[in-house]
Coordinates of C-alpha atoms in Angstrom, one line a residue:
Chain A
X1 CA 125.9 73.1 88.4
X2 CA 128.3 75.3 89.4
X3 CA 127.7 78.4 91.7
X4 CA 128.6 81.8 92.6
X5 CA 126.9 83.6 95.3
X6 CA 126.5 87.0 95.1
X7 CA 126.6 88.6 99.0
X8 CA 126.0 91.8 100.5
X9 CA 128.3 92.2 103.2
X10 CA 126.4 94.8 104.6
X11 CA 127.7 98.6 106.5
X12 CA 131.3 96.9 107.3
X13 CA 131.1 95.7 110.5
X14 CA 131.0 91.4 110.4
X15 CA 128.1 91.4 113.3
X16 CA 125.8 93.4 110.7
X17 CA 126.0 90.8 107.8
X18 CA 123.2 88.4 108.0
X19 CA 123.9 84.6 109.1
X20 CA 122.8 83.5 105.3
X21 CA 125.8 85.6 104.0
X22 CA 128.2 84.7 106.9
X23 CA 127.4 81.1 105.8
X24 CA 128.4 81.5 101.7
X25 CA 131.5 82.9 102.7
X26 CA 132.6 80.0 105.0
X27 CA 130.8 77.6 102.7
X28 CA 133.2 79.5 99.6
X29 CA 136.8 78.2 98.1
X30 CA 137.5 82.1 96.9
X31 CA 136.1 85.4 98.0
X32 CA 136.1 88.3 95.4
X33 CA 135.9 91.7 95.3
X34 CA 136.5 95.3 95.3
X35 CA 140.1 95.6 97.9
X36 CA 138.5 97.7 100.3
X37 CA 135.5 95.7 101.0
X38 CA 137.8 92.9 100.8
X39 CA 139.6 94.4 103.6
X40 CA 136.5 94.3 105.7
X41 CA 135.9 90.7 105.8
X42 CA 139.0 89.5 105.3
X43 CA 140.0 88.4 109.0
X44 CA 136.7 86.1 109.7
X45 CA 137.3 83.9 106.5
X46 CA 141.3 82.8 107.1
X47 CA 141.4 80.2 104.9
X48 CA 139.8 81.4 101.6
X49 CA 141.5 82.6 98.8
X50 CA 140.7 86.2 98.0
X51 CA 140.7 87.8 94.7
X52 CA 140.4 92.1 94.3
X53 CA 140.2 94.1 91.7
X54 CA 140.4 98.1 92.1
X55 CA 137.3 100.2 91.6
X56 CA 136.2 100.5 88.0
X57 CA 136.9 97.3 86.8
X58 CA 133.5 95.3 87.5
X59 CA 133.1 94.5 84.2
X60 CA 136.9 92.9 85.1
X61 CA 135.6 91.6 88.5
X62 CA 131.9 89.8 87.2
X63 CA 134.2 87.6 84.8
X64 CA 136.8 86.7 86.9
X65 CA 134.1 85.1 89.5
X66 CA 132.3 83.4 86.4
X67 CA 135.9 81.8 85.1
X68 CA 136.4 80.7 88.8
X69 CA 133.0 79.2 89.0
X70 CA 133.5 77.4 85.7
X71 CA 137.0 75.9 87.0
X72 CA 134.2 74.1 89.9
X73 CA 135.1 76.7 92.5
X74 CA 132.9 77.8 95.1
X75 CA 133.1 81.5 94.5
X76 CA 131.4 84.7 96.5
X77 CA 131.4 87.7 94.7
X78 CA 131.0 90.8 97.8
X79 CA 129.5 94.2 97.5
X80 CA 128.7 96.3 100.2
X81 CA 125.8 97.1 101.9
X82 CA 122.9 95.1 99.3
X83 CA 124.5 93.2 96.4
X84 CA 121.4 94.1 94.6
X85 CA 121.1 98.4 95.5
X86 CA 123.7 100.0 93.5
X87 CA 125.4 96.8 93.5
X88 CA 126.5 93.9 91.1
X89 CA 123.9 91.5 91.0
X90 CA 122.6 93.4 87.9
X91 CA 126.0 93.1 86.2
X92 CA 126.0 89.7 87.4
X93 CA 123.2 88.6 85.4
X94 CA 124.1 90.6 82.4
X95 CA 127.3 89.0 81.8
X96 CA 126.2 85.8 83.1
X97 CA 124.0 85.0 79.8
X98 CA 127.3 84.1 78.3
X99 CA 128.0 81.6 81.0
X100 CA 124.7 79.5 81.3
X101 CA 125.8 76.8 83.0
X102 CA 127.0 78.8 86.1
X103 CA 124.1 79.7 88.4
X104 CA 123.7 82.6 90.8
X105 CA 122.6 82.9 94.2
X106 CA 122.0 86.4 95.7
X107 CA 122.3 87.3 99.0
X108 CA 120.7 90.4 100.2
X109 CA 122.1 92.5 102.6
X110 CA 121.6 95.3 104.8
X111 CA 122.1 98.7 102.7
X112 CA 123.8 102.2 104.0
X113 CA 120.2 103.7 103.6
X114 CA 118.9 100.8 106.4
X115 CA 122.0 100.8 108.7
X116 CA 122.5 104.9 108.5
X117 CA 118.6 105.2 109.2
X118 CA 119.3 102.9 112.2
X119 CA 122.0 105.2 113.5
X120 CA 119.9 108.3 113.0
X121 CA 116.5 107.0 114.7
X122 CA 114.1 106.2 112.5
X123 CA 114.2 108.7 109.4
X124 CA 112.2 106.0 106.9
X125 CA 109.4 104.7 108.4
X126 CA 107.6 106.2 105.5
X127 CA 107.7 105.8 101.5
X128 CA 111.3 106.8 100.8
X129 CA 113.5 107.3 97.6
X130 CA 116.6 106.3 97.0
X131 CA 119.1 108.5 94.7
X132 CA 122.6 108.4 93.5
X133 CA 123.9 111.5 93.3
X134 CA 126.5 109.8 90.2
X135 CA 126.4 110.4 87.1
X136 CA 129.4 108.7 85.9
X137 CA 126.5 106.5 84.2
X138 CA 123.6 108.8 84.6
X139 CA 122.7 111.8 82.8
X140 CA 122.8 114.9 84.9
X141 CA 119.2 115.8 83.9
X142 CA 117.6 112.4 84.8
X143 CA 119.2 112.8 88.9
X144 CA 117.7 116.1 88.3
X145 CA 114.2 114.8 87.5
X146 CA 114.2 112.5 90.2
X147 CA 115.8 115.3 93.3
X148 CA 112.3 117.5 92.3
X149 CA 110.0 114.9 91.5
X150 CA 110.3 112.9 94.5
X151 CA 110.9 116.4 96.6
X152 CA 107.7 117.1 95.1
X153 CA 105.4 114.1 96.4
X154 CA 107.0 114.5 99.5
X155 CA 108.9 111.2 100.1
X156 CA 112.1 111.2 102.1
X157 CA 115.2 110.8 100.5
X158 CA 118.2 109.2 101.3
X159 CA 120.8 110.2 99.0
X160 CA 123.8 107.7 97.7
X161 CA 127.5 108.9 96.5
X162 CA 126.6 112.3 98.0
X163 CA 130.2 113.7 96.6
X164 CA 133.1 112.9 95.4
X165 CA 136.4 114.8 94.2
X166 CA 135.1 115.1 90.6
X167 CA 131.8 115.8 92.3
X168 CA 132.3 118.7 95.0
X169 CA 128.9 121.0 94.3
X170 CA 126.7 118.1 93.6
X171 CA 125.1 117.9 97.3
X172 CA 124.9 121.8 97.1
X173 CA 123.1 121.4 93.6
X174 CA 121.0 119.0 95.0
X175 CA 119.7 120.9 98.1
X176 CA 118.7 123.3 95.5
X177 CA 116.3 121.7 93.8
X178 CA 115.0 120.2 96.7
X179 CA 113.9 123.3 98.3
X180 CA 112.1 123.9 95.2
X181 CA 109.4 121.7 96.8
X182 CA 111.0 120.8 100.9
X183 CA 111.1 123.6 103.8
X184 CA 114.6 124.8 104.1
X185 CA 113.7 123.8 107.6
X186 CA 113.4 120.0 106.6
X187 CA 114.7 117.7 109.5
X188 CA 117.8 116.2 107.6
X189 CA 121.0 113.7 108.8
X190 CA 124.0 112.7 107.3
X191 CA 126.2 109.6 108.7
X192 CA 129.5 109.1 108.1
X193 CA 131.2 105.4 107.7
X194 CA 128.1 103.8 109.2
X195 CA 128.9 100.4 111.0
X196 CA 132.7 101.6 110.6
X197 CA 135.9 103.0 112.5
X198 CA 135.2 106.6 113.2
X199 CA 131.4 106.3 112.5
X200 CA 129.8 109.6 112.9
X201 CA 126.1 111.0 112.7
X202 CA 125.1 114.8 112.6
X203 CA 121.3 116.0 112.2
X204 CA 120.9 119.2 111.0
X205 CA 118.2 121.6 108.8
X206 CA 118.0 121.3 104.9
X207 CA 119.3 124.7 104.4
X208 CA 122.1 124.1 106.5
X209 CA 123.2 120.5 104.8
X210 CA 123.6 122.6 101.5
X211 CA 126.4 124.8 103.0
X212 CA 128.0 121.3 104.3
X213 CA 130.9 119.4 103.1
X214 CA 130.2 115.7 102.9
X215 CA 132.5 113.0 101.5
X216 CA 132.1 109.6 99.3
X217 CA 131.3 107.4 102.8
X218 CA 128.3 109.6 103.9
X219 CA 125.2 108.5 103.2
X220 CA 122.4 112.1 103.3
X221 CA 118.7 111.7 104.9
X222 CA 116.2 114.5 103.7
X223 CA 112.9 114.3 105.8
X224 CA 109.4 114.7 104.2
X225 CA 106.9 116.8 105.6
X226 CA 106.4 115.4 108.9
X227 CA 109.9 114.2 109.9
X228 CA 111.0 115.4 113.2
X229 CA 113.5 115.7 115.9
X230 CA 113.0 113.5 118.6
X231 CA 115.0 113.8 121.8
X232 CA 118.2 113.9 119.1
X233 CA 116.7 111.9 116.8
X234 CA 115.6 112.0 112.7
X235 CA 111.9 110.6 113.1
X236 CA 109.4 110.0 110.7
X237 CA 105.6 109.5 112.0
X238 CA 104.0 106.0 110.1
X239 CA 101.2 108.7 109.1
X240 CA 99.6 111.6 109.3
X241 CA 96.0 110.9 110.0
X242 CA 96.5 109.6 113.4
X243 CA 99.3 108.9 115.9
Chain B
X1 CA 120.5 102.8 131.7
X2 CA 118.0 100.1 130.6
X3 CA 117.9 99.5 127.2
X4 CA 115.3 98.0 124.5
X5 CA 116.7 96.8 121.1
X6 CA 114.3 97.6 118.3
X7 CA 115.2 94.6 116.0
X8 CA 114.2 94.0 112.4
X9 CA 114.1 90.1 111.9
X10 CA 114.6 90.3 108.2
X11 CA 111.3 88.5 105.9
X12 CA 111.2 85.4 108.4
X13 CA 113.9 82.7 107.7
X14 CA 116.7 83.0 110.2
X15 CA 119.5 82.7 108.2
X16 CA 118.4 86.1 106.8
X17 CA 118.7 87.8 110.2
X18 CA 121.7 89.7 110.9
X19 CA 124.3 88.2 113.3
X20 CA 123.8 91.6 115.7
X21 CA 120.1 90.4 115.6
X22 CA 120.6 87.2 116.7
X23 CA 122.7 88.5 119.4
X24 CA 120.4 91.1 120.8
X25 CA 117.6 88.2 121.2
X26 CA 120.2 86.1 122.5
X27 CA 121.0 88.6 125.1
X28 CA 117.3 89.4 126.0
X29 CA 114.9 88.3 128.8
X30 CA 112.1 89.4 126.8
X31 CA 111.0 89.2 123.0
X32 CA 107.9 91.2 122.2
X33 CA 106.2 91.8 119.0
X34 CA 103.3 91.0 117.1
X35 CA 102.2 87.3 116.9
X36 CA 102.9 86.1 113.4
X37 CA 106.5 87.9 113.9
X38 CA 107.1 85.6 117.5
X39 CA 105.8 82.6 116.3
X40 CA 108.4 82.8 112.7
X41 CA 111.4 83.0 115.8
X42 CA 110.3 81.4 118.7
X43 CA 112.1 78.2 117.7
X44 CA 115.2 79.5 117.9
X45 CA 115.0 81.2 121.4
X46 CA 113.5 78.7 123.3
X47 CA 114.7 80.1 126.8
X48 CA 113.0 83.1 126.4
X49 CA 109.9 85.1 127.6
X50 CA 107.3 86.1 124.6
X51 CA 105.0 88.5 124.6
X52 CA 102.7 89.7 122.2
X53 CA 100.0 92.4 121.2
X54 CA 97.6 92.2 118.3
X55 CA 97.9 93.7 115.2
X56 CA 96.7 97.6 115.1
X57 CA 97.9 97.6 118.9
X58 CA 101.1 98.8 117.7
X59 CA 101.1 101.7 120.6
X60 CA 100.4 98.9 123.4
X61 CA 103.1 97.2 122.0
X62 CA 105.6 99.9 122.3
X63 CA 104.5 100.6 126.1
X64 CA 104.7 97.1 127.4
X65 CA 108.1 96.8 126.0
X66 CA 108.9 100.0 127.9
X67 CA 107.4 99.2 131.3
X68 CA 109.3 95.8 131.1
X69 CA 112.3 97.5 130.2
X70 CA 111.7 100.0 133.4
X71 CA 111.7 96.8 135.5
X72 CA 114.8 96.6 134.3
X73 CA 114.2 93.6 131.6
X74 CA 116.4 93.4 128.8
X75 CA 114.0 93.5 125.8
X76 CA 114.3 93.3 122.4
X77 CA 111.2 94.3 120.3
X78 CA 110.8 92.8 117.2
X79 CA 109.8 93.8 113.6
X80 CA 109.7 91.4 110.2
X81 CA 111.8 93.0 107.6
X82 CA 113.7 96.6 108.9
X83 CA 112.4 98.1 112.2
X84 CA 112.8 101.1 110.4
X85 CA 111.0 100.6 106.9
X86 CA 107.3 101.2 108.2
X87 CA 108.0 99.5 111.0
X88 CA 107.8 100.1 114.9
X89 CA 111.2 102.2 115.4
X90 CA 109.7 105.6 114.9
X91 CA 106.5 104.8 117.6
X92 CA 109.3 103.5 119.9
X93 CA 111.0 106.7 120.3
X94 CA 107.9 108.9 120.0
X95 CA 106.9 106.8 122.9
X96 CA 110.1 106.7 124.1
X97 CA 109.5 110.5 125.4
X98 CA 108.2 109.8 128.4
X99 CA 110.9 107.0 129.3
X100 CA 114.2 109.0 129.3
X101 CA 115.7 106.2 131.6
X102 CA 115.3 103.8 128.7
X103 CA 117.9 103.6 126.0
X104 CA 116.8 102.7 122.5
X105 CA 119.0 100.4 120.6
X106 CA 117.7 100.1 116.6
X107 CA 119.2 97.4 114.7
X108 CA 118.7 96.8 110.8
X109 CA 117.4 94.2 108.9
X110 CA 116.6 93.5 105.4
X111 CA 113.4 95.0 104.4
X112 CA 111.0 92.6 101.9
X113 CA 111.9 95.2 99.1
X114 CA 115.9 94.0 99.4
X115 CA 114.9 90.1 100.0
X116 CA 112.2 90.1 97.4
X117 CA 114.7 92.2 94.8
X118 CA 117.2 89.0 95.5
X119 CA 114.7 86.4 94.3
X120 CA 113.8 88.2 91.7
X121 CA 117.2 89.0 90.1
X122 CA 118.5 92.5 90.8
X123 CA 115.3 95.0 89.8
X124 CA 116.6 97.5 92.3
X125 CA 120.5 98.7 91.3
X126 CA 119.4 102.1 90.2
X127 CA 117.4 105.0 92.0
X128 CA 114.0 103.7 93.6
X129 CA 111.1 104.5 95.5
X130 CA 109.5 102.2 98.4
X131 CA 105.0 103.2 98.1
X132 CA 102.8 101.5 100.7
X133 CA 99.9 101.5 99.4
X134 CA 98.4 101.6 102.5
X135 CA 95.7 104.4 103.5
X136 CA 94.5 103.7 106.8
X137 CA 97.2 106.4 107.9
X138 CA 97.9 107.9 104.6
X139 CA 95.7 110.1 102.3
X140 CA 94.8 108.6 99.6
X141 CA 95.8 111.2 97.6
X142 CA 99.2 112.0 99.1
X143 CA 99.8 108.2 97.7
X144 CA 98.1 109.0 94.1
X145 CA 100.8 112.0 94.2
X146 CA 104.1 109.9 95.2
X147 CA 102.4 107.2 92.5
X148 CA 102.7 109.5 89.5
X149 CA 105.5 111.4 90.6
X150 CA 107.4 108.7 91.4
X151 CA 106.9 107.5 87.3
X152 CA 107.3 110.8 85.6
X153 CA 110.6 110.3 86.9
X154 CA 111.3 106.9 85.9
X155 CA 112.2 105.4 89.4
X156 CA 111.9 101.7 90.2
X157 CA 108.8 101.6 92.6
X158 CA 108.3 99.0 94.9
X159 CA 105.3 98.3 96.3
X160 CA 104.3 97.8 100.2
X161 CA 100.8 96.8 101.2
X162 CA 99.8 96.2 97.8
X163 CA 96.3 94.5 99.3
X164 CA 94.2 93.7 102.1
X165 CA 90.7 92.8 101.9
X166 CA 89.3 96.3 102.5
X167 CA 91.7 97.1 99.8
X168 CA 90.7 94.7 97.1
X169 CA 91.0 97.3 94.0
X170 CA 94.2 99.2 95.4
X171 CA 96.8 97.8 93.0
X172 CA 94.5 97.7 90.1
X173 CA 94.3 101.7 90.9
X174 CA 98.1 102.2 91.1
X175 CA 98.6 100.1 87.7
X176 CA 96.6 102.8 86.3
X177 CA 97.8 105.9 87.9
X178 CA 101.9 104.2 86.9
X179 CA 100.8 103.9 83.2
X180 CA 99.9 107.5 82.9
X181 CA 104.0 107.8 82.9
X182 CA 105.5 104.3 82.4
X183 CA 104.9 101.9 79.3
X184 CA 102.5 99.0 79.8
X185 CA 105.0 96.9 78.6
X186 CA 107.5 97.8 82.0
X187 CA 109.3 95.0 83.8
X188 CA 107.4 93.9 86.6
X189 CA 107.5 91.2 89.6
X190 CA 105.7 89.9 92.0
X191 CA 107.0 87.7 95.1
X192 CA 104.9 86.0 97.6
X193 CA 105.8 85.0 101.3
X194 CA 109.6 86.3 101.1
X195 CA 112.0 83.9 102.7
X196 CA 109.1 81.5 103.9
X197 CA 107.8 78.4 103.4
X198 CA 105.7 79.1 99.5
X199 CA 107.9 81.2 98.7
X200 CA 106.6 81.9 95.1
X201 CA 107.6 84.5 92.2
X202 CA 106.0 85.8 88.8
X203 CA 107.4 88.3 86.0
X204 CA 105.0 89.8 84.2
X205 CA 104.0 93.2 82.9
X206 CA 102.7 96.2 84.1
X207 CA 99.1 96.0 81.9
X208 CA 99.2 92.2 83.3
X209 CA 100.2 93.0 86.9
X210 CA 96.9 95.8 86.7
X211 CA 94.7 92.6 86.3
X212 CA 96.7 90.2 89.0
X213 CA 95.4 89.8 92.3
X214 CA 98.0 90.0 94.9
X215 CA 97.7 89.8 98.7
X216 CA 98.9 90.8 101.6
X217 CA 101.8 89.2 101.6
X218 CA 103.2 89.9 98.4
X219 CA 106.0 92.2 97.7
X220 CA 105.6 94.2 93.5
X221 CA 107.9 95.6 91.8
X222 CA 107.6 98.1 88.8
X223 CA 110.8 98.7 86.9
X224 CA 112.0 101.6 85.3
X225 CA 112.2 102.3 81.7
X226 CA 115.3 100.0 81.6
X227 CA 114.4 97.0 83.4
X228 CA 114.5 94.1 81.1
X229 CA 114.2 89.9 81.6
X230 CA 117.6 88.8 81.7
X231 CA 117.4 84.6 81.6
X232 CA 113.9 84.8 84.0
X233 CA 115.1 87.3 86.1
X234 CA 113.9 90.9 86.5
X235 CA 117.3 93.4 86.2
X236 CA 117.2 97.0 86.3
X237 CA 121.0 98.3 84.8
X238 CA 123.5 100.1 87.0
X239 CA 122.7 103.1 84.1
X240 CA 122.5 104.3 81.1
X241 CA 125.1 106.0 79.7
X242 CA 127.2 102.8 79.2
X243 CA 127.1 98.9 80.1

């Protein structure tokens, strides 16, 4: 049957990809994805054909690795970070029902909320949310829901796509509605091109992250409760009955 | 400076360790961690020193690494999963206070939410929460809270800790508490012994997953109003607008 394995590259850097994805890429006749994380990987595979398409085209991308595949080519298909957070495994599979005898193999990876929590100390030791501050495919109202619920119950929240050009007020907006609930005092971190070039990590309060400009390659940790600076560091307790 | 790296393993098979984990052990006089974690990478270390510490001796743990690292041992600590997804990384720099002449070096792994979503299909490309249900350091009803808030706003939820033996009823409880937002008829799956020998998977409901007993070991996910079976596998859409 033919294959296609579906990898998360991880952050960028090729020593924070795990030895499972390192070894579908060597094992691979054609490596494809988006150019710039193309561009990351590139060097360590010298013989392997790679295929890119620009951002957007998934839909474009997903089919081209199944056509590959059905020619008997070993083919990767590479996201950043997890293939399966924000990622195209779930694309994968959707448009794979029309190619049944092609079978996929994903391969996790190690996402920005992991590898920016590792450069920050340890801001999710405890239950966490994920949210994508996008709505090119989300309504406005359900990111809403989610930024006060979860602000609510007191979870720390790593936020995804922080900003963008379309985007410019949406990290302001969303420090907004999370003061509904969090202390404008909340221990918060952003880091910038984690596991990159230029990689760069700032801690600062949750009243102060709303007045602060962050790009499309920051990734945005909002404490809970207990999360507190530790000798420079974002750290959340495991609990708060002991310890 | 003496340094300790704080290393997640990733859910036990080597292959699924980063290549920057695999270094740091390399590199290391000293592996330390809790048993069942040493004894899944022993193998492949054979050269080096193991130490280990009981479970619920997590603090012991953190201090031996540092007084062996104030002898001037390279050590690496070790964690399953991410060091910093309710693992030791936080402890390690509370701890870490009173050992300024030891440098803490955290390296990421993929947590058994990431490797579990891969064998399952790809349940976690949109917004999601990680629970544990876990209350020997939580309140129980600080986790009833993130629970329903967590499903009024239709996140994914992923479930740590679903069981132990003192905790025999706990998933049956969250079934409940999810259902007062989410549809009984919601995506779920469970995976057993991620990345291990019997490794095993089920899809199922969320009114059958209520009446499923799960242990320790297990990894559940709930999906979000989305979530469908695509070909046996559990995939949550990228959103919802299009696709």
């Amino acid at each position: 049957m033919n294959k296609i394995y579906v990898v998360g590259i991880g952050p960028g850097a090729y020593e924070k990809m795990t030895i499972e994805a390192d070894r579908a890429l060597q094992s691979s006749d054609m490596i494809i994805g988006y150019t710039v994380y193309v561009d990351l990987v590139k060097e360590h595979y010298p013989t392997k054909i790679f295929l890119t398409t620009p951002m957007k085209k998934e839909v474009d991308r997903c089919m081209m690795a199944f056509e590959e595949a059905k020619k008997g080519h070993v083919v990767s298909m590479i996201c950043s970070g997890d293939t399966g957070v924000y990622g195209m495994a779930g694309l994968m599979y959707e448009i794979g029902e029309k190619y049944p005898d092609v079978e996929l193999k994903i391969i996790p990876g190690v996402t920005a909320a992991l590898a920016g929590a590792a450069v920050l100390g340890a801001p999710l030791i405890h239950d966490f949310c994920l949210i994508s501050l996008s709505d090119l495919l989300t309504p406005k109202e359900k990111i809403k829901s989610r930024l006060l619920h979860a602000s609510e119950a007191d979870f720390v929240i790593c936020l995804y796509n922080p900003s963008s050009k379309k985007r410019s007020g949406y990290l302001r907006w969303a420090c907004d509605l999370m003061m509904e609930y969090k202390s404008e005092d909340t221990v918060c971190g952003i880091v910038k091109n984690i596991g990159r070039e230029k990689e760069s990590v700032l801690l600062l309060s949750l009243s102060q992250l709303k007045n602060t400009d962050v790009d499309m390659f920051t990734t945005v940790f909002i404490g809970n409760s207990q999360t507190k600076q530790v000798d420079g560091h974002m750290v959340t307790p495991r609990g708060y009955k002991g310890v």
